[in-house]
Coordinates of C-alpha atoms in Angstrom, one line a residue:
Chain A
M831 CA 0.3 -34.9 131.6
F832 CA -1.3 -33.4 128.6
R833 CA 0.5 -30.3 129.2
N834 CA 3.5 -32.0 128.6
I835 CA 3.4 -32.9 125.4
K836 CA 4.4 -30.6 122.7
T837 CA 3.7 -32.2 119.7
Y838 CA 1.3 -34.1 118.6
R839 CA -0.1 -35.6 114.4
P840 CA -2.4 -34.2 113.6
E841 CA -5.2 -37.2 113.2
A842 CA -4.7 -38.4 117.2
L843 CA -6.9 -38.1 119.6
I844 CA -5.4 -35.8 121.1
G845 CA -6.0 -33.1 118.1
S846 CA -9.4 -33.8 118.7
E847 CA -11.0 -29.5 120.9
Q848 CA -13.3 -31.6 122.0
F849 CA -11.1 -34.3 123.5
R850 CA -8.3 -32.1 124.7
S851 CA -10.6 -30.1 127.3
Y852 CA -12.8 -32.3 128.5
V853 CA -9.7 -34.3 129.3
E854 CA -7.8 -31.3 130.5
S855 CA -10.7 -30.7 132.6
F856 CA -10.8 -33.5 134.1
E857 CA -6.7 -33.2 135.5
S858 CA -7.0 -29.9 136.4
E859 CA -9.8 -31.4 139.1
L860 CA -8.4 -34.3 139.8
L861 CA -4.5 -32.4 140.2
R862 CA -6.1 -29.0 142.3
G863 CA -6.5 -31.4 146.1
I864 CA -3.6 -33.1 144.5
S865 CA -1.4 -30.3 143.9
T866 CA -1.8 -29.2 147.5
L867 CA -1.1 -31.5 149.3
S868 CA 2.1 -32.3 148.1
A869 CA 2.7 -28.6 148.3
L870 CA 2.0 -29.1 151.8
S871 CA 4.5 -32.6 152.4
I872 CA 6.6 -30.7 150.3
V873 CA 7.2 -27.7 153.3
K874 CA 6.5 -30.0 156.6
R875 CA 10.1 -30.8 155.6
H876 CA 10.9 -28.1 155.6
L877 CA 9.7 -27.1 159.6
K878 CA 12.4 -25.1 161.3
D879 CA 14.1 -23.0 158.4
G880 CA 10.3 -22.7 155.7
I881 CA 11.4 -23.1 152.4
Y882 CA 10.6 -21.0 149.0
G883 CA 8.2 -21.1 146.5
Y884 CA 10.8 -21.4 144.0
Q885 CA 12.3 -23.8 145.9
L886 CA 10.1 -26.0 146.9
L887 CA 8.7 -26.7 143.4
K888 CA 12.2 -27.8 142.0
E889 CA 12.0 -30.4 145.2
L890 CA 8.6 -31.4 144.6
E891 CA 9.7 -31.8 140.1
A892 CA 12.6 -34.7 141.5
E893 CA 10.0 -36.4 144.0
T894 CA 7.6 -36.3 141.5
K895 CA 9.8 -37.1 139.2
K896 CA 8.9 -34.3 136.8
I897 CA 5.3 -36.1 136.5
L898 CA 3.4 -33.9 138.8
V899 CA 3.7 -30.7 137.0
I900 CA 1.7 -27.6 138.6
E901 CA 2.2 -24.8 136.8
E902 CA 4.7 -22.5 138.2
G903 CA 2.5 -19.6 138.6
T904 CA 0.4 -21.0 139.9
L905 CA 1.5 -22.9 143.2
Y906 CA 1.9 -18.8 144.2
P907 CA -2.1 -18.7 144.4
I908 CA -1.7 -21.9 146.6
L909 CA 1.2 -21.0 149.2
R910 CA -1.2 -17.8 150.3
K911 CA -4.6 -19.7 149.6
L912 CA -3.1 -22.2 152.3
E913 CA -1.1 -19.3 154.5
R914 CA -4.9 -17.0 155.0
D915 CA -6.8 -20.4 155.9
G916 CA -3.8 -20.6 159.1
L917 CA -2.2 -24.3 157.9
L918 CA 0.8 -21.9 156.8
T919 CA 3.0 -19.1 158.0
S920 CA 5.7 -17.3 155.5
E921 CA 8.8 -14.8 156.6
R922 CA 10.2 -12.9 154.1
K923 CA 14.0 -13.4 153.7
E924 CA 17.6 -12.3 151.5
S925 CA 18.9 -15.4 150.1
G926 CA 21.0 -15.6 147.0
G927 CA 21.1 -11.6 147.0
R928 CA 17.2 -11.8 146.2
P929 CA 14.0 -11.4 149.1
R930 CA 12.4 -14.4 149.0
K931 CA 9.7 -15.8 151.3
Y932 CA 10.6 -18.8 153.3
Y933 CA 6.6 -20.5 154.1
K934 CA 6.5 -22.9 157.1
L935 CA 3.6 -25.2 158.4
T936 CA 1.9 -24.3 161.5
E937 CA 0.3 -25.8 164.6
E938 CA -2.5 -26.3 163.2
G939 CA -1.7 -26.9 159.8
I940 CA 0.5 -29.8 160.6
R941 CA -2.8 -31.2 162.1
L942 CA -4.8 -31.3 159.1
Y943 CA -1.7 -31.7 156.9
N944 CA -2.1 -35.8 158.7
H945 CA -6.1 -35.6 158.6
M946 CA -5.8 -34.2 154.6
M947 CA -2.7 -37.2 153.7
G948 CA -4.5 -39.7 156.3
F949 CA -8.3 -39.6 154.3
F950 CA -5.9 -38.9 151.0
S951 CA -3.8 -42.3 151.9
K952 CA -7.0 -44.3 152.9
L953 CA -9.1 -43.6 149.4
L954 CA -6.5 -44.7 148.2
E955 CA -5.6 -47.6 149.1
A956 CA -9.4 -48.1 148.4
I957 CA -10.6 -47.3 145.2
S958 CA -5.9 -49.7 144.4
P959 CA -8.6 -52.3 143.3
L960 CA -10.7 -50.6 140.8
M961 CA -7.8 -49.1 139.0
E962 CA -6.1 -52.3 139.4
V963 CA -2.6 -50.3 141.0
E964 CA -1.2 -52.4 144.4
V965 CA -0.9 -49.5 147.4
K966 CA 0.7 -50.6 150.7
L967 CA 0.2 -47.7 153.2
P968 CA 3.5 -47.8 155.5
E969 CA 0.8 -48.9 158.6
K970 CA 4.3 -50.4 160.7
K971 CA 5.1 -46.2 160.1
F972 CA 1.6 -44.6 161.0
L973 CA -1.7 -45.4 162.0
Y974 CA -4.6 -43.9 160.5
C975 CA -7.3 -43.6 162.5
P976 CA -10.8 -46.5 161.7
N977 CA -13.0 -43.2 162.4
C978 CA -12.0 -40.2 160.0
A979 CA -8.3 -41.7 159.0
N980 CA -6.0 -38.8 160.6
K981 CA -1.8 -40.2 159.9
I982 CA -1.1 -40.8 162.9
P983 CA 2.7 -41.6 164.0
Q984 CA 2.7 -44.7 165.4
E985 CA 6.0 -43.8 168.3
E986 CA 3.9 -41.5 169.3
D987 CA 2.3 -42.0 173.0
I988 CA -1.3 -40.7 171.8
K989 CA -4.1 -42.1 173.4
F990 CA -7.3 -40.4 171.3
C991 CA -6.6 -39.2 168.4
N992 CA -6.8 -35.2 168.3
I993 CA -9.1 -34.7 165.0
C994 CA -12.6 -37.6 165.6
G995 CA -10.9 -37.4 169.6
L996 CA -11.8 -41.7 168.5
N997 CA -9.9 -43.3 171.8
I998 CA -7.4 -45.3 169.7
E999 CA -5.1 -46.6 173.0
G1000 CA -3.7 -50.5 172.0
L1001 CA -4.9 -50.1 168.0
A1002 CA -2.7 -51.9 165.9
K1003 CA 0.7 -50.5 167.8
Chain B
M299 CA 15.6 -8.3 141.7
S300 CA 13.6 -5.0 142.3
K301 CA 15.6 -2.5 139.5
R302 CA 12.4 -0.6 138.2
I303 CA 13.7 1.9 135.9
S304 CA 12.3 3.6 133.4
D305 CA 10.5 1.4 130.1
D306 CA 13.1 3.5 127.5
E307 CA 16.2 2.1 129.5
L308 CA 14.9 -1.1 130.8
I309 CA 17.7 -3.7 130.0
D310 CA 15.1 -5.8 127.4
E311 CA 14.6 -9.3 129.8
F312 CA 13.9 -5.9 132.8
L313 CA 10.7 -5.1 130.2
L314 CA 9.7 -8.7 130.0
V315 CA 9.5 -9.4 133.2
K316 CA 7.9 -5.6 133.6
Q317 CA 5.2 -7.0 130.6
F318 CA 5.1 -9.7 132.7
L319 CA 3.8 -8.5 135.9
D320 CA 2.1 -6.0 134.4
E321 CA -0.6 -7.9 132.5
V322 CA -1.4 -10.2 135.7
T323 CA -1.6 -7.0 138.2
K324 CA -3.6 -6.0 135.5
K325 CA -6.2 -9.4 135.7
L326 CA -6.0 -9.4 139.6
P327 CA -8.7 -8.1 141.7
I328 CA -9.8 -4.9 142.7
W329 CA -9.8 -5.9 145.5
L330 CA -5.4 -7.2 145.3
K331 CA -5.3 -4.4 143.6
T332 CA -6.3 -1.7 146.3
N333 CA -3.6 -3.3 148.7
A334 CA -0.4 -2.2 147.6
E335 CA 1.3 -4.6 150.5
E336 CA -0.2 -7.4 149.3
L337 CA 0.2 -6.6 145.6
K338 CA 4.1 -5.3 145.8
D339 CA 4.2 -8.4 148.2
V340 CA 2.9 -10.9 145.4
L341 CA 4.8 -9.6 142.5
E342 CA 7.9 -9.2 144.2
E343 CA 7.3 -13.8 144.4
L344 CA 6.6 -14.0 141.6
E345 CA 8.8 -11.9 139.8
S346 CA 12.1 -13.2 141.9
H347 CA 10.5 -16.6 140.5
I348 CA 11.0 -15.3 136.6
W349 CA 14.9 -15.1 137.7
D350 CA 15.6 -18.1 140.1
K351 CA 14.3 -19.8 136.8
A352 CA 16.4 -17.5 134.0
S353 CA 19.3 -18.3 136.6
E354 CA 18.9 -21.8 135.9
L355 CA 18.8 -21.7 132.7
A356 CA 21.2 -19.6 131.8
Q357 CA 23.3 -22.2 134.0
S358 CA 24.2 -19.4 137.1
E359 CA 25.6 -16.8 134.0
D360 CA 23.9 -13.7 133.6
P361 CA 20.9 -14.7 132.6
Q362 CA 19.9 -13.5 129.1
V363 CA 16.2 -12.3 126.5
Q364 CA 15.6 -16.4 125.9
H365 CA 15.8 -17.5 129.1
V366 CA 13.7 -14.4 130.7
R367 CA 10.7 -15.2 128.5
E368 CA 10.9 -19.1 128.6
A369 CA 10.9 -18.9 132.3
I370 CA 7.7 -16.1 131.7
D371 CA 6.1 -19.0 129.6
Q372 CA 6.8 -21.9 132.4
M373 CA 5.3 -19.2 134.5
G374 CA 1.9 -20.1 132.9
N375 CA -0.9 -17.7 131.9
P376 CA -1.4 -14.4 133.5
R377 CA -4.9 -14.7 133.7
K378 CA -4.7 -18.0 135.5
I379 CA -2.6 -16.8 137.8
A380 CA -4.5 -13.9 138.6
K381 CA -7.5 -16.3 138.8
E382 CA -5.8 -18.2 140.6
Y383 CA -5.7 -14.8 143.4
R384 CA -9.5 -15.0 143.1
K385 CA -10.2 -17.4 144.7
R386 CA -10.9 -17.1 148.1
G387 CA -14.3 -18.2 150.6
K388 CA -16.5 -21.6 150.2
P389 CA -18.8 -20.9 146.9
K390 CA -22.9 -21.5 148.0
F391 CA -25.1 -20.6 145.3
Y392 CA -22.8 -18.6 142.6
I393 CA -21.9 -16.3 146.1
T394 CA -19.7 -17.1 148.6
E395 CA -21.1 -18.3 152.4
E396 CA -18.8 -15.5 153.6
L397 CA -20.6 -13.8 151.7
W398 CA -24.4 -14.4 152.4
P399 CA -24.4 -12.4 155.7
W400 CA -23.9 -9.5 153.4
Y401 CA -26.4 -10.2 150.5
Y402 CA -28.7 -11.1 152.2
K403 CA -28.3 -7.7 154.8
S404 CA -28.5 -5.6 151.0
L405 CA -31.4 -7.1 150.7
I406 CA -33.3 -6.1 153.3
I407 CA -32.5 -3.1 153.0
V408 CA -33.8 -3.0 149.3
G409 CA -36.9 -4.2 150.5
V410 CA -37.2 -1.7 153.1
L411 CA -36.0 1.6 150.3
V412 CA -38.7 -0.4 148.4
F413 CA -41.8 0.3 150.8
F414 CA -41.1 3.2 151.5
V415 CA -41.0 5.0 148.2
N416 CA -43.1 2.8 147.1
L417 CA -46.0 4.4 150.7
I418 CA -44.9 7.7 150.3
T419 CA -46.0 7.9 146.5
M420 CA -49.0 6.3 147.9
A421 CA -49.7 9.2 150.3
F422 CA -48.6 11.5 147.3
T423 CA -51.2 9.9 145.1
V424 CA -55.1 8.9 147.7
G425 CA -56.5 11.6 147.0
K426 CA -56.2 12.0 142.9
G427 CA -57.7 8.5 142.1
Q428 CA -59.2 5.5 142.9
A429 CA -59.1 3.7 146.0
G430 CA -58.3 0.6 144.8
Q431 CA -56.1 1.9 141.8
V432 CA -54.1 3.6 144.2
I433 CA -53.6 0.4 145.9
A434 CA -53.6 -1.5 143.3
Q435 CA -50.4 0.6 141.6
M436 CA -48.5 0.6 145.3
F437 CA -48.4 -3.1 145.1
E438 CA -47.1 -3.1 141.6
G439 CA -44.8 -0.5 142.2
M440 CA -43.6 -2.7 144.9
F441 CA -43.5 -5.7 142.9
T442 CA -41.1 -4.2 140.6
G443 CA -39.4 -2.4 142.8
F444 CA -38.5 -5.6 144.7
A445 CA -37.9 -8.0 141.4
I446 CA -35.5 -5.0 140.4
G447 CA -33.5 -5.3 143.5
F448 CA -33.1 -8.6 144.1
A449 CA -32.0 -8.9 140.5
A450 CA -29.0 -5.9 141.2
I451 CA -28.1 -6.9 144.4
S452 CA -27.8 -11.0 143.3
L453 CA -26.0 -9.9 140.3
V454 CA -24.1 -7.4 142.0
F455 CA -22.7 -10.4 144.8
V456 CA -21.9 -13.4 142.4
Q457 CA -19.6 -10.6 140.7
L458 CA -18.2 -10.1 144.4
S459 CA -18.2 -13.4 145.1
M460 CA -16.2 -14.4 141.7
H461 CA -13.8 -11.9 142.2
G462 CA -12.6 -13.3 145.8
F463 CA -14.1 -10.1 147.3
L464 CA -14.5 -11.5 151.8
P465 CA -16.3 -8.8 154.4
K466 CA -14.1 -7.4 155.6
D467 CA -12.1 -6.2 151.9
L468 CA -16.0 -4.3 151.5
R469 CA -15.9 -2.3 155.1
V470 CA -14.4 1.0 155.3
E471 CA -11.5 1.3 157.8
R472 CA -11.7 4.6 159.8
I473 CA -8.6 6.5 159.7
T474 CA -8.6 8.4 162.9
A475 CA -5.5 11.9 164.0
I476 CA -3.8 10.3 166.6
K477 CA -3.9 11.9 169.3
E478 CA -2.3 12.4 173.1
P479 CA -4.1 10.0 175.5
K480 CA -5.5 11.6 177.9
I481 CA -5.2 11.2 181.2
K482 CA -8.9 10.7 182.7
K483 CA -11.0 10.1 185.9
P484 CA -11.9 6.3 185.8
A485 CA -15.8 7.0 184.4
K486 CA -18.4 5.0 185.8
P487 CA -19.7 2.3 182.8
K488 CA -22.4 3.6 180.6
K489 CA -25.5 1.1 179.3
P490 CA -24.9 0.6 176.3
K491 CA -27.1 3.0 174.6
R492 CA -30.2 1.5 172.7
V493 CA -31.4 0.9 169.0
I494 CA -34.6 0.8 169.4
S495 CA -37.1 2.1 172.7
S496 CA -37.0 0.0 175.8
Q497 CA -39.7 -2.5 177.2
G498 CA -41.3 0.4 178.4
G499 CA -41.4 2.8 176.1
F500 CA -42.9 0.8 173.5
L501 CA -45.7 -0.1 176.3
I502 CA -46.1 4.1 176.9
E503 CA -46.6 4.6 173.2
G504 CA -48.9 1.9 172.7
I505 CA -51.4 2.8 175.4
L506 CA -51.3 6.2 174.5
G507 CA -52.1 5.5 171.4
L508 CA -55.2 2.8 171.6
S509 CA -55.7 5.4 174.3
F510 CA -56.5 8.5 172.7
G511 CA -56.9 6.9 169.1
F512 CA -60.3 4.9 170.6
L513 CA -61.0 8.3 172.2
L514 CA -60.6 10.2 169.4
I515 CA -63.2 7.4 167.1
F516 CA -65.6 7.2 169.9
F517 CA -65.8 11.1 170.9
P518 CA -69.3 11.1 172.2
F519 CA -69.3 14.9 171.2
F520 CA -69.1 13.9 167.6
N521 CA -72.6 13.6 167.9
Y522 CA -74.3 17.3 168.7
T523 CA -71.9 19.0 165.9
P524 CA -74.5 22.0 166.2
Y525 CA -73.0 23.2 169.1
Y526 CA -70.8 23.8 167.7
V527 CA -69.2 26.8 165.8
F528 CA -68.5 25.7 162.1
D529 CA -69.9 22.2 159.5
M530 CA -68.8 18.8 161.5
T531 CA -69.9 16.8 158.1
L532 CA -66.4 16.2 157.0
L533 CA -64.2 16.6 159.8
V534 CA -66.0 14.3 162.2
P535 CA -65.2 10.6 159.6
W536 CA -61.4 11.9 159.1
I537 CA -60.8 12.5 162.3
R538 CA -62.4 9.1 162.9
Y539 CA -59.7 7.9 160.7
F540 CA -57.2 9.8 162.4
G541 CA -58.3 7.0 165.7
G542 CA -57.8 4.8 163.5
I543 CA -54.8 5.4 162.4
L544 CA -54.0 5.7 166.1
V545 CA -55.2 3.0 167.3
I546 CA -53.2 1.0 164.9
S547 CA -50.3 2.7 165.7
G548 CA -50.7 1.8 168.9
F549 CA -51.0 -1.9 168.1
I550 CA -47.9 -2.2 167.0
R551 CA -46.2 -0.7 169.5
F552 CA -48.3 -2.5 171.9
S553 CA -47.6 -5.9 170.0
Q554 CA -43.7 -4.4 169.5
A555 CA -43.4 -3.7 173.4
L556 CA -44.8 -7.7 174.4
I557 CA -42.3 -8.9 171.9
G558 CA -38.9 -7.9 174.1
D559 CA -35.4 -8.5 171.9
H560 CA -36.6 -11.2 168.9
L561 CA -34.7 -9.5 166.4
R562 CA -36.8 -10.1 163.2
L563 CA -39.7 -9.2 164.4
Q564 CA -39.0 -6.0 166.0
Q565 CA -37.4 -4.9 162.2
L566 CA -40.9 -6.7 160.8
F567 CA -42.9 -4.3 163.5
L568 CA -40.6 -1.4 162.4
G569 CA -42.1 -2.3 158.8
L570 CA -45.2 -2.3 159.7
Y571 CA -44.9 1.1 161.8
L572 CA -44.5 2.4 158.1
V573 CA -48.3 2.2 157.0
P574 CA -50.1 3.5 159.6
Q575 CA -46.9 6.5 159.2
S576 CA -47.7 6.4 155.8
L577 CA -51.7 7.1 156.0
I578 CA -51.0 10.1 157.9
I579 CA -49.4 11.7 155.5
A580 CA -52.5 11.7 153.1
L581 CA -54.5 12.2 155.9
F582 CA -52.9 15.7 156.9
L583 CA -53.3 15.7 152.3
Q584 CA -56.6 15.6 152.3
L585 CA -57.1 18.2 154.6
Q586 CA -55.0 20.8 152.3
Y587 CA -56.7 18.9 148.6
N588 CA -59.6 19.0 150.0
T589 CA -61.3 22.5 152.0
A590 CA -64.4 21.2 152.1
I591 CA -62.9 19.2 155.3
L592 CA -61.4 22.2 156.8
K593 CA -60.7 24.7 154.8
D594 CA -64.3 26.6 153.3
P595 CA -65.9 25.5 157.0
L596 CA -64.0 27.5 158.5
L597 CA -63.8 29.9 155.9
T598 CA -68.0 30.2 156.7
S599 CA -66.7 31.2 160.0
F600 CA -64.1 33.4 160.5
P601 CA -64.2 35.0 157.1
G602 CA -61.8 36.8 155.9
A603 CA -59.2 35.4 158.0
D604 CA -56.1 33.7 156.1
I605 CA -57.3 30.1 157.4
G606 CA -55.5 27.8 154.1
L607 CA -51.6 28.8 154.7
Y608 CA -52.5 28.4 158.7
I609 CA -53.4 24.9 157.5
L610 CA -51.1 24.2 154.9
I611 CA -48.4 24.5 157.4
G612 CA -50.5 22.8 160.0
V613 CA -50.0 20.3 156.6
V614 CA -46.8 20.9 155.8
F615 CA -45.4 20.4 159.5
V616 CA -46.3 17.2 160.2
C617 CA -46.0 15.4 156.7
V618 CA -42.2 16.8 157.3
A619 CA -42.6 15.5 161.1
T620 CA -43.5 12.5 159.5
A621 CA -41.3 11.8 157.9
I622 CA -38.6 12.6 159.8
G623 CA -39.8 9.3 161.6
M624 CA -40.5 7.2 159.2
I625 CA -36.9 7.6 158.0
T626 CA -36.2 7.0 161.4
E627 CA -37.9 3.9 162.3
I628 CA -35.8 2.8 158.6
S629 CA -32.3 3.7 160.2
K630 CA -34.0 1.5 162.8
I631 CA -33.8 -1.1 160.8
I632 CA -30.6 -0.8 159.7
R633 CA -28.7 -0.3 161.5
L634 CA -30.2 -3.7 164.3
E635 CA -29.5 -5.7 161.2
F636 CA -26.2 -4.2 162.0
K637 CA -25.2 -3.4 165.2
G638 CA -28.0 -5.1 166.9
F639 CA -29.9 -4.4 169.3
S640 CA -27.3 -2.0 171.6
E641 CA -25.4 0.3 169.8
E642 CA -21.9 -0.8 171.9
Q643 CA -22.9 -4.9 171.3
L644 CA -23.4 -6.8 168.2
R645 CA -25.3 -9.0 168.5
I646 CA -27.9 -11.2 165.7
S647 CA -30.7 -14.4 166.3

């Protein structure tokens, strides 16, 4: 990630303003959706008690081995937008001597997250040959709706996809 | 930490945090800055994050200036943070989808106002130049007005979209005093008040307009001017023009009766109704400007009478009444846009 590169030789390609701005813009576009999805993945782990921003960032850093870097200040507008869109709900609690805002996924948020995650997983799987990487989806654990790519846990006894309504009974269980 | 004291008393690390938060606040969109509760929430969250980070950097000791400075550095640029808060709404041709209905309505209102202003202007210039020239000036005025209005409204809405405004931020909340609830007998449900006349009302207006209009156009006694007490040579065509205007008005009202509750067509015909009304103003002003129509013949028949004053009073009265009528029509177009056909129900076709 370019944001992590603090020193470089002036004659290196990254020293070129044009190159740097082009790649930074590409990274920013690519990261916009991924950051949201990654943040939601962490919030989903705290369904009961919720999670506050700083804790979320620390977990994200740890999980992605500090590769995925969200500029810290921009995490909060993302969380606020998700809250406004009805995917998250928040609650103010005092913790460690500070007022903190704890975020939790709503029912709708869980459904949307499963769909977005399913779509992204299938997309990664589809483009993996182009990038010469191998992506193996946990298909024993989850079923990906063949119609809309919704991610459905295999252990749940669901007959129809809750996003597109496709009959998934008997599909790869 | 929400320890806030005056700038002079603030110790350095608090001052740094305050400066950073002030910088973010400055760049936040207006809709967020004016919502005190939401602003406080946003700033508290950012502040809490900075102290968390600084404490971590200080390894659980009291954070020092350098820790706070590093924590702030990692927060990112205040401008970029504030910019993220602006991202609201779905972009659609530079204006967010949420603001499109407002944009559309604003254009209609501006369009109607430009139309109205130009008609009034035209009414006052009738008789002061050639008819073709007056009409050309009116169309030129309309075109310029529409072009300027369109550009200005578009610019405003693009800016509002870029700052993440949503329709709810543009609505003015009505603050009403809390009154003791009075116990009332349950009232009979009232019929919702209509913004425009009923079909029956339009039909009556239409029939009256057409009947009186045709009556004035074909009034048979006009051919027998010698029987009248004064010369009607110029007044007869004037009355026929008036009849023609009444026919146009009646035809429009009749059409409105047939259209029923079709929002856009009703708005169109309400707008068209402004044309005969502005012509009425022009026609009555002719009585004032062209004394040969009424004043001179009457003065010949009634020498010494203050005919000019009576005509002036009559013309002013008709013009004012007609202008009020035109404003009412415009308000109906606007109310239809925002409230639909009934004041109590929201309905847009």
